Amino acid sequence: MAYHVSRKIVYDAPVERVFPYFGDVTKFKEFHPRLKGLDLISEEATGLGAARVCTFKDDTSVKETVTEFAANERVHLVLTEFSAPMKVLEVTFAFESLPAEGDGEARAAVTMHMRYTPKGGCVGALMNKLMIRKNMGKVEEMILGALAEYMRTGEMVAGDYKGPVLPEE
């Protein structure tokens, strides 16, 4: 059975400035606080087929491949070759342009949506109820929040982002 978790954040920057951090598979290394290394494994860093291998500070890794790409609108990645107890793991970033507030510039709303199917049948369903769903939400909050902090300060967050909890979509 597939499960879904989503978080949404509004950045004080236009979509055109936010999108490249998700549309270019090499840019995660600029702001992702759990990332130890990132290798581009495709010829191109953007567009359909762009792919990376991310190695994390806990020495786990994952291969991520872009399977849908619409500039400034949507990026869908399929994750494979990971140690998590999952049959399926997919992530979509959806972008929406919002009007400026006051004298500021246009803003970008970004929704991160994870679709996953745990291994283990009934045991996987129970594990999802007890911890997997919560942890997936924390990962989404960390990624979206770390980028917000990076865009605000120009510096990578030390450790995990511990900012405000983002609402579930």
PDB file of N, CA and C in Angstrom, residues 79-158:
ATOM      1  N   LEU A  79      13.507   7.468  -6.363  1.00  0.00           N
ATOM      2  CA  LEU A  79      14.660   7.109  -5.548  1.00  0.00           C
ATOM      3  C   LEU A  79      14.838   5.598  -5.573  1.00  0.00           C
ATOM      4  N   THR A  80      16.084   5.166  -5.780  1.00  0.00           N
ATOM      5  CA  THR A  80      16.408   3.740  -5.837  1.00  0.00           C
ATOM      6  C   THR A  80      17.738   3.522  -5.123  1.00  0.00           C
ATOM      7  N   GLU A  81      18.108   2.278  -4.975  1.00  0.00           N
ATOM      8  CA  GLU A  81      19.408   1.902  -4.397  1.00  0.00           C
ATOM      9  C   GLU A  81      19.621   2.554  -3.032  1.00  0.00           C
ATOM     10  N   PHE A  82      18.636   2.405  -2.153  1.00  0.00           N
ATOM     11  CA  PHE A  82      18.715   2.971  -0.813  1.00  0.00           C
ATOM     12  C   PHE A  82      18.595   1.868   0.223  1.00  0.00           C
ATOM     13  N   SER A  83      18.984   2.176   1.459  1.00  0.00           N
ATOM     14  CA  SER A  83      18.931   1.176   2.518  1.00  0.00           C
ATOM     15  C   SER A  83      17.606   1.193   3.277  1.00  0.00           C
ATOM     16  N   ALA A  84      16.772   2.203   3.060  1.00  0.00           N
ATOM     17  CA  ALA A  84      15.486   2.284   3.750  1.00  0.00           C
ATOM     18  C   ALA A  84      14.628   1.073   3.381  1.00  0.00           C
ATOM     19  N   PRO A  85      13.812   0.599   4.321  1.00  0.00           N
ATOM     20  CA  PRO A  85      12.969  -0.573   4.045  1.00  0.00           C
ATOM     21  C   PRO A  85      11.741  -0.207   3.201  1.00  0.00           C
ATOM     22  N   MET A  86      11.993   0.198   1.963  1.00  0.00           N
ATOM     23  CA  MET A  86      10.921   0.652   1.065  1.00  0.00           C
ATOM     24  C   MET A  86      10.948  -0.134  -0.235  1.00  0.00           C
ATOM     25  N   LYS A  87       9.752  -0.384  -0.766  1.00  0.00           N
ATOM     26  CA  LYS A  87       9.626  -0.934  -2.113  1.00  0.00           C
ATOM     27  C   LYS A  87       9.667   0.205  -3.120  1.00  0.00           C
ATOM     28  N   VAL A  88       8.967   1.296  -2.791  1.00  0.00           N
ATOM     29  CA  VAL A  88       8.839   2.460  -3.675  1.00  0.00           C
ATOM     30  C   VAL A  88       9.091   3.707  -2.861  1.00  0.00           C
ATOM     31  N   LEU A  89       9.851   4.631  -3.447  1.00  0.00           N
ATOM     32  CA  LEU A  89      10.069   5.927  -2.816  1.00  0.00           C
ATOM     33  C   LEU A  89      10.204   6.965  -3.920  1.00  0.00           C
ATOM     34  N   GLU A  90       9.271   7.911  -3.946  1.00  0.00           N
ATOM     35  CA  GLU A  90       9.246   8.962  -4.966  1.00  0.00           C
ATOM     36  C   GLU A  90       9.021  10.313  -4.287  1.00  0.00           C
ATOM     37  N   VAL A  91       9.570  11.353  -4.886  1.00  0.00           N
ATOM     38  CA  VAL A  91       9.426  12.708  -4.353  1.00  0.00           C
ATOM     39  C   VAL A  91       9.042  13.652  -5.484  1.00  0.00           C
ATOM     40  N   THR A  92       8.060  14.506  -5.218  1.00  0.00           N
ATOM     41  CA  THR A  92       7.670  15.545  -6.165  1.00  0.00           C
ATOM     42  C   THR A  92       7.789  16.893  -5.492  1.00  0.00           C
ATOM     43  N   PHE A  93       8.391  17.840  -6.192  1.00  0.00           N
ATOM     44  CA  PHE A  93       8.422  19.238  -5.764  1.00  0.00           C
ATOM     45  C   PHE A  93       7.541  20.007  -6.732  1.00  0.00           C
ATOM     46  N   ALA A  94       6.503  20.655  -6.205  1.00  0.00           N
ATOM     47  CA  ALA A  94       5.583  21.450  -7.024  1.00  0.00           C
ATOM     48  C   ALA A  94       5.721  22.910  -6.628  1.00  0.00           C
ATOM     49  N   PHE A  95       5.739  23.792  -7.621  1.00  0.00           N
ATOM     50  CA  PHE A  95       6.015  25.216  -7.416  1.00  0.00           C
ATOM     51  C   PHE A  95       4.822  26.059  -7.842  1.00  0.00           C
ATOM     52  N   GLU A  96       4.548  27.088  -7.037  1.00  0.00           N
ATOM     53  CA  GLU A  96       3.460  28.013  -7.332  1.00  0.00           C
ATOM     54  C   GLU A  96       3.963  29.431  -7.090  1.00  0.00           C
ATOM     55  N   SER A  97       3.752  30.292  -8.042  1.00  0.00           N
ATOM     56  CA  SER A  97       4.147  31.693  -7.901  1.00  0.00           C
ATOM     57  C   SER A  97       3.059  32.447  -7.138  1.00  0.00           C
ATOM     58  N   LEU A  98       3.478  33.195  -6.132  1.00  0.00           N
ATOM     59  CA  LEU A  98       2.563  33.987  -5.322  1.00  0.00           C
ATOM     60  C   LEU A  98       2.903  35.465  -5.473  1.00  0.00           C
ATOM     61  N   PRO A  99       1.916  36.342  -5.315  1.00  0.00           N
ATOM     62  CA  PRO A  99       2.199  37.776  -5.425  1.00  0.00           C
ATOM     63  C   PRO A  99       3.080  38.258  -4.277  1.00  0.00           C
ATOM     64  N   ALA A 100       3.718  39.376  -4.509  1.00  0.00           N
ATOM     65  CA  ALA A 100       4.560  39.994  -3.488  1.00  0.00           C
ATOM     66  C   ALA A 100       3.706  40.473  -2.325  1.00  0.00           C
ATOM     67  N   GLU A 101       4.334  40.546  -1.166  1.00  0.00           N
ATOM     68  CA  GLU A 101       3.692  41.163  -0.009  1.00  0.00           C
ATOM     69  C   GLU A 101       4.343  42.525   0.190  1.00  0.00           C
ATOM     70  N   GLY A 102       3.541  43.566   0.265  1.00  0.00           N
ATOM     71  CA  GLY A 102       4.090  44.904   0.448  1.00  0.00           C
ATOM     72  C   GLY A 102       4.984  45.299  -0.702  1.00  0.00           C
ATOM     73  N   ASP A 103       6.171  45.802  -0.368  1.00  0.00           N
ATOM     74  CA  ASP A 103       7.128  46.251  -1.379  1.00  0.00           C
ATOM     75  C   ASP A 103       8.095  45.145  -1.804  1.00  0.00           C
ATOM     76  N   GLY A 104       7.890  43.932  -1.312  1.00  0.00           N
ATOM     77  CA  GLY A 104       8.792  42.829  -1.628  1.00  0.00           C
ATOM     78  C   GLY A 104       8.582  42.301  -3.036  1.00  0.00           C
ATOM     79  N   GLU A 105       9.348  41.269  -3.348  1.00  0.00           N
ATOM     80  CA  GLU A 105       9.222  40.633  -4.657  1.00  0.00           C
ATOM     81  C   GLU A 105       8.251  39.467  -4.582  1.00  0.00           C
ATOM     82  N   ALA A 106       7.920  38.903  -5.728  1.00  0.00           N
ATOM     83  CA  ALA A 106       7.027  37.744  -5.782  1.00  0.00           C
ATOM     84  C   ALA A 106       7.590  36.642  -4.901  1.00  0.00           C
ATOM     85  N   ARG A 107       6.721  35.772  -4.431  1.00  0.00           N
ATOM     86  CA  ARG A 107       7.115  34.677  -3.554  1.00  0.00           C
ATOM     87  C   ARG A 107       6.833  33.338  -4.229  1.00  0.00           C
ATOM     88  N   ALA A 108       7.447  32.312  -3.695  1.00  0.00           N
ATOM     89  CA  ALA A 108       7.262  30.962  -4.242  1.00  0.00           C
ATOM     90  C   ALA A 108       6.739  30.035  -3.162  1.00  0.00           C
ATOM     91  N   ALA A 109       5.647  29.345  -3.455  1.00  0.00           N
ATOM     92  CA  ALA A 109       5.162  28.276  -2.586  1.00  0.00           C
ATOM     93  C   ALA A 109       5.679  26.969  -3.169  1.00  0.00           C
ATOM     94  N   VAL A 110       6.307  26.158  -2.323  1.00  0.00           N
ATOM     95  CA  VAL A 110       6.843  24.874  -2.768  1.00  0.00           C
ATOM     96  C   VAL A 110       6.228  23.780  -1.900  1.00  0.00           C
ATOM     97  N   THR A 111       5.644  22.799  -2.559  1.00  0.00           N
ATOM     98  CA  THR A 111       5.110  21.628  -1.874  1.00  0.00           C
ATOM     99  C   THR A 111       6.009  20.448  -2.191  1.00  0.00           C
ATOM    100  N   MET A 112       6.462  19.789  -1.141  1.00  0.00           N
ATOM    101  CA  MET A 112       7.252  18.557  -1.284  1.00  0.00           C
ATOM    102  C   MET A 112       6.321  17.411  -0.921  1.00  0.00           C
ATOM    103  N   HIS A 113       6.147  16.488  -1.857  1.00  0.00           N
ATOM    104  CA  HIS A 113       5.230  15.364  -1.670  1.00  0.00           C
ATOM    105  C   HIS A 113       6.016  14.063  -1.818  1.00  0.00           C
ATOM    106  N   MET A 114       5.971  13.233  -0.789  1.00  0.00           N
ATOM    107  CA  MET A 114       6.630  11.923  -0.842  1.00  0.00           C
ATOM    108  C   MET A 114       5.569  10.834  -0.954  1.00  0.00           C
ATOM    109  N   ARG A 115       5.821   9.912  -1.844  1.00  0.00           N
ATOM    110  CA  ARG A 115       4.970   8.728  -2.010  1.00  0.00           C
ATOM    111  C   ARG A 115       5.877   7.529  -1.768  1.00  0.00           C
ATOM    112  N   TYR A 116       5.434   6.649  -0.874  1.00  0.00           N
ATOM    113  CA  TYR A 116       6.298   5.528  -0.525  1.00  0.00           C
ATOM    114  C   TYR A 116       5.479   4.304  -0.153  1.00  0.00           C
ATOM    115  N   THR A 117       6.084   3.153  -0.355  1.00  0.00           N
ATOM    116  CA  THR A 117       5.494   1.878   0.033  1.00  0.00           C
ATOM    117  C   THR A 117       6.534   1.119   0.843  1.00  0.00           C
ATOM    118  N   PRO A 118       6.278   0.944   2.139  1.00  0.00           N
ATOM    119  CA  PRO A 118       7.232   0.191   2.958  1.00  0.00           C
ATOM    120  C   PRO A 118       7.249  -1.290   2.586  1.00  0.00           C
ATOM    121  N   LYS A 119       8.379  -1.926   2.791  1.00  0.00           N
ATOM    122  CA  LYS A 119       8.476  -3.379   2.658  1.00  0.00           C
ATOM    123  C   LYS A 119       7.823  -4.007   3.888  1.00  0.00           C
ATOM    124  N   GLY A 120       7.494  -5.282   3.784  1.00  0.00           N
ATOM    125  CA  GLY A 120       7.069  -6.024   4.959  1.00  0.00           C
ATOM    126  C   GLY A 120       5.582  -6.182   5.162  1.00  0.00           C
ATOM    127  N   GLY A 121       4.767  -5.792   4.189  1.00  0.00           N
ATOM    128  CA  GLY A 121       3.325  -6.016   4.307  1.00  0.00           C
ATOM    129  C   GLY A 121       2.733  -5.392   5.553  1.00  0.00           C
ATOM    130  N   CYS A 122       2.109  -6.218   6.405  1.00  0.00           N
ATOM    131  CA  CYS A 122       1.449  -5.732   7.622  1.00  0.00           C
ATOM    132  C   CYS A 122       2.450  -5.107   8.601  1.00  0.00           C
ATOM    133  N   VAL A 123       3.639  -5.690   8.686  1.00  0.00           N
ATOM    134  CA  VAL A 123       4.666  -5.141   9.574  1.00  0.00           C
ATOM    135  C   VAL A 123       5.084  -3.759   9.069  1.00  0.00           C
ATOM    136  N   GLY A 124       5.233  -3.612   7.761  1.00  0.00           N
ATOM    137  CA  GLY A 124       5.565  -2.309   7.179  1.00  0.00           C
ATOM    138  C   GLY A 124       4.471  -1.289   7.431  1.00  0.00           C
ATOM    139  N   ALA A 125       3.220  -1.717   7.346  1.00  0.00           N
ATOM    140  CA  ALA A 125       2.091  -0.815   7.617  1.00  0.00           C
ATOM    141  C   ALA A 125       2.112  -0.367   9.068  1.00  0.00           C
ATOM    142  N   LEU A 126       2.414  -1.275   9.975  1.00  0.00           N
ATOM    143  CA  LEU A 126       2.513  -0.926  11.395  1.00  0.00           C
ATOM    144  C   LEU A 126       3.680   0.027  11.639  1.00  0.00           C
ATOM    145  N   MET A 127       4.827  -0.267  11.033  1.00  0.00           N
ATOM    146  CA  MET A 127       6.002   0.604  11.179  1.00  0.00           C
ATOM    147  C   MET A 127       5.707   2.006  10.631  1.00  0.00           C
ATOM    148  N   ASN A 128       4.913   2.072   9.558  1.00  0.00           N
ATOM    149  CA  ASN A 128       4.531   3.369   9.011  1.00  0.00           C
ATOM    150  C   ASN A 128       3.729   4.152  10.047  1.00  0.00           C
ATOM    151  N   LYS A 129       2.779   3.478  10.683  1.00  0.00           N
ATOM    152  CA  LYS A 129       1.949   4.135  11.687  1.00  0.00           C
ATOM    153  C   LYS A 129       2.773   4.601  12.876  1.00  0.00           C
ATOM    154  N   LEU A 130       3.739   3.781  13.291  1.00  0.00           N
ATOM    155  CA  LEU A 130       4.529   4.081  14.484  1.00  0.00           C
ATOM    156  C   LEU A 130       5.640   5.100  14.247  1.00  0.00           C
ATOM    157  N   MET A 131       6.290   5.057  13.077  1.00  0.00           N
ATOM    158  CA  MET A 131       7.451   5.940  12.917  1.00  0.00           C
ATOM    159  C   MET A 131       7.773   6.415  11.509  1.00  0.00           C
ATOM    160  N   ILE A 132       7.529   5.622  10.481  1.00  0.00           N
ATOM    161  CA  ILE A 132       7.985   6.001   9.142  1.00  0.00           C
ATOM    162  C   ILE A 132       7.343   7.295   8.690  1.00  0.00           C
ATOM    163  N   ARG A 133       6.029   7.416   8.817  1.00  0.00           N
ATOM    164  CA  ARG A 133       5.323   8.617   8.367  1.00  0.00           C
ATOM    165  C   ARG A 133       5.865   9.874   9.064  1.00  0.00           C
ATOM    166  N   LYS A 134       6.053   9.777  10.362  1.00  0.00           N
ATOM    167  CA  LYS A 134       6.581  10.909  11.132  1.00  0.00           C
ATOM    168  C   LYS A 134       7.980  11.292  10.636  1.00  0.00           C
ATOM    169  N   ASN A 135       8.818  10.271  10.414  1.00  0.00           N
ATOM    170  CA  ASN A 135      10.184  10.539   9.948  1.00  0.00           C
ATOM    171  C   ASN A 135      10.198  11.135   8.538  1.00  0.00           C
ATOM    172  N   MET A 136       9.308  10.683   7.662  1.00  0.00           N
ATOM    173  CA  MET A 136       9.232  11.248   6.309  1.00  0.00           C
ATOM    174  C   MET A 136       8.869  12.735   6.394  1.00  0.00           C
ATOM    175  N   GLY A 137       7.915  13.069   7.257  1.00  0.00           N
ATOM    176  CA  GLY A 137       7.547  14.467   7.442  1.00  0.00           C
ATOM    177  C   GLY A 137       8.710  15.302   7.950  1.00  0.00           C
ATOM    178  N   LYS A 138       9.509  14.732   8.857  1.00  0.00           N
ATOM    179  CA  LYS A 138      10.676  15.447   9.386  1.00  0.00           C
ATOM    180  C   LYS A 138      11.713  15.694   8.287  1.00  0.00           C
ATOM    181  N   VAL A 139      11.883  14.722   7.410  1.00  0.00           N
ATOM    182  CA  VAL A 139      12.824  14.895   6.294  1.00  0.00           C
ATOM    183  C   VAL A 139      12.353  16.045   5.396  1.00  0.00           C
ATOM    184  N   GLU A 140      11.053  16.070   5.086  1.00  0.00           N
ATOM    185  CA  GLU A 140      10.517  17.153   4.256  1.00  0.00           C
ATOM    186  C   GLU A 140      10.736  18.511   4.931  1.00  0.00           C
ATOM    187  N   GLU A 141      10.445  18.596   6.218  1.00  0.00           N
ATOM    188  CA  GLU A 141      10.638  19.849   6.951  1.00  0.00           C
ATOM    189  C   GLU A 141      12.098  20.275   6.948  1.00  0.00           C
ATOM    190  N   MET A 142      13.003  19.307   7.125  1.00  0.00           N
ATOM    191  CA  MET A 142      14.423  19.613   7.145  1.00  0.00           C
ATOM    192  C   MET A 142      14.879  20.153   5.793  1.00  0.00           C
ATOM    193  N   ILE A 143      14.478  19.516   4.703  1.00  0.00           N
ATOM    194  CA  ILE A 143      14.917  19.953   3.378  1.00  0.00           C
ATOM    195  C   ILE A 143      14.349  21.329   3.036  1.00  0.00           C
ATOM    196  N   LEU A 144      13.046  21.491   3.170  1.00  0.00           N
ATOM    197  CA  LEU A 144      12.419  22.770   2.820  1.00  0.00           C
ATOM    198  C   LEU A 144      12.884  23.885   3.741  1.00  0.00           C
ATOM    199  N   GLY A 145      12.991  23.595   5.029  1.00  0.00           N
ATOM    200  CA  GLY A 145      13.429  24.604   5.995  1.00  0.00           C
ATOM    201  C   GLY A 145      14.887  24.977   5.835  1.00  0.00           C
ATOM    202  N   ALA A 146      15.741  23.999   5.568  1.00  0.00           N
ATOM    203  CA  ALA A 146      17.167  24.285   5.378  1.00  0.00           C
ATOM    204  C   ALA A 146      17.381  25.193   4.179  1.00  0.00           C
ATOM    205  N   LEU A 147      16.604  24.990   3.105  1.00  0.00           N
ATOM    206  CA  LEU A 147      16.736  25.875   1.952  1.00  0.00           C
ATOM    207  C   LEU A 147      16.270  27.289   2.303  1.00  0.00           C
ATOM    208  N   ALA A 148      15.191  27.408   3.066  1.00  0.00           N
ATOM    209  CA  ALA A 148      14.708  28.738   3.472  1.00  0.00           C
ATOM    210  C   ALA A 148      15.791  29.475   4.255  1.00  0.00           C
ATOM    211  N   GLU A 149      16.429  28.771   5.168  1.00  0.00           N
ATOM    212  CA  GLU A 149      17.493  29.385   5.970  1.00  0.00           C
ATOM    213  C   GLU A 149      18.697  29.739   5.096  1.00  0.00           C
ATOM    214  N   TYR A 150      19.051  28.850   4.177  1.00  0.00           N
ATOM    215  CA  TYR A 150      20.174  29.115   3.275  1.00  0.00           C
ATOM    216  C   TYR A 150      19.890  30.337   2.403  1.00  0.00           C
ATOM    217  N   MET A 151      18.660  30.444   1.902  1.00  0.00           N
ATOM    218  CA  MET A 151      18.317  31.585   1.048  1.00  0.00           C
ATOM    219  C   MET A 151      18.301  32.887   1.861  1.00  0.00           C
ATOM    220  N   ARG A 152      17.959  32.788   3.145  1.00  0.00           N
ATOM    221  CA  ARG A 152      17.919  33.977   4.007  1.00  0.00           C
ATOM    222  C   ARG A 152      19.316  34.435   4.409  1.00  0.00           C
ATOM    223  N   THR A 153      20.206  33.469   4.718  1.00  0.00           N
ATOM    224  CA  THR A 153      21.518  33.818   5.272  1.00  0.00           C
ATOM    225  C   THR A 153      22.682  33.600   4.317  1.00  0.00           C
ATOM    226  N   GLY A 154      22.486  32.746   3.307  1.00  0.00           N
ATOM    227  CA  GLY A 154      23.594  32.402   2.419  1.00  0.00           C
ATOM    228  C   GLY A 154      24.509  31.342   3.010  1.00  0.00           C
ATOM    229  N   GLU A 155      24.129  30.779   4.163  1.00  0.00           N
ATOM    230  CA  GLU A 155      24.959  29.773   4.816  1.00  0.00           C
ATOM    231  C   GLU A 155      24.167  28.491   5.039  1.00  0.00           C
ATOM    232  N   MET A 156      24.870  27.372   4.953  1.00  0.00           N
ATOM    233  CA  MET A 156      24.235  26.084   5.203  1.00  0.00           C
ATOM    234  C   MET A 156      23.901  25.972   6.684  1.00  0.00           C
ATOM    235  N   VAL A 157      22.770  25.370   6.977  1.00  0.00           N
ATOM    236  CA  VAL A 157      22.371  25.125   8.354  1.00  0.00           C
ATOM    237  C   VAL A 157      23.319  24.100   8.950  1.00  0.00           C
ATOM    238  N   ALA A 158      23.800  24.360  10.177  1.00  0.00           N
ATOM    239  CA  ALA A 158      24.650  23.384  10.868  1.00  0.00           C
ATOM    240  C   ALA A 158      23.733  22.363  11.531  1.00  0.00           C
TER     241      ALA A 158
END
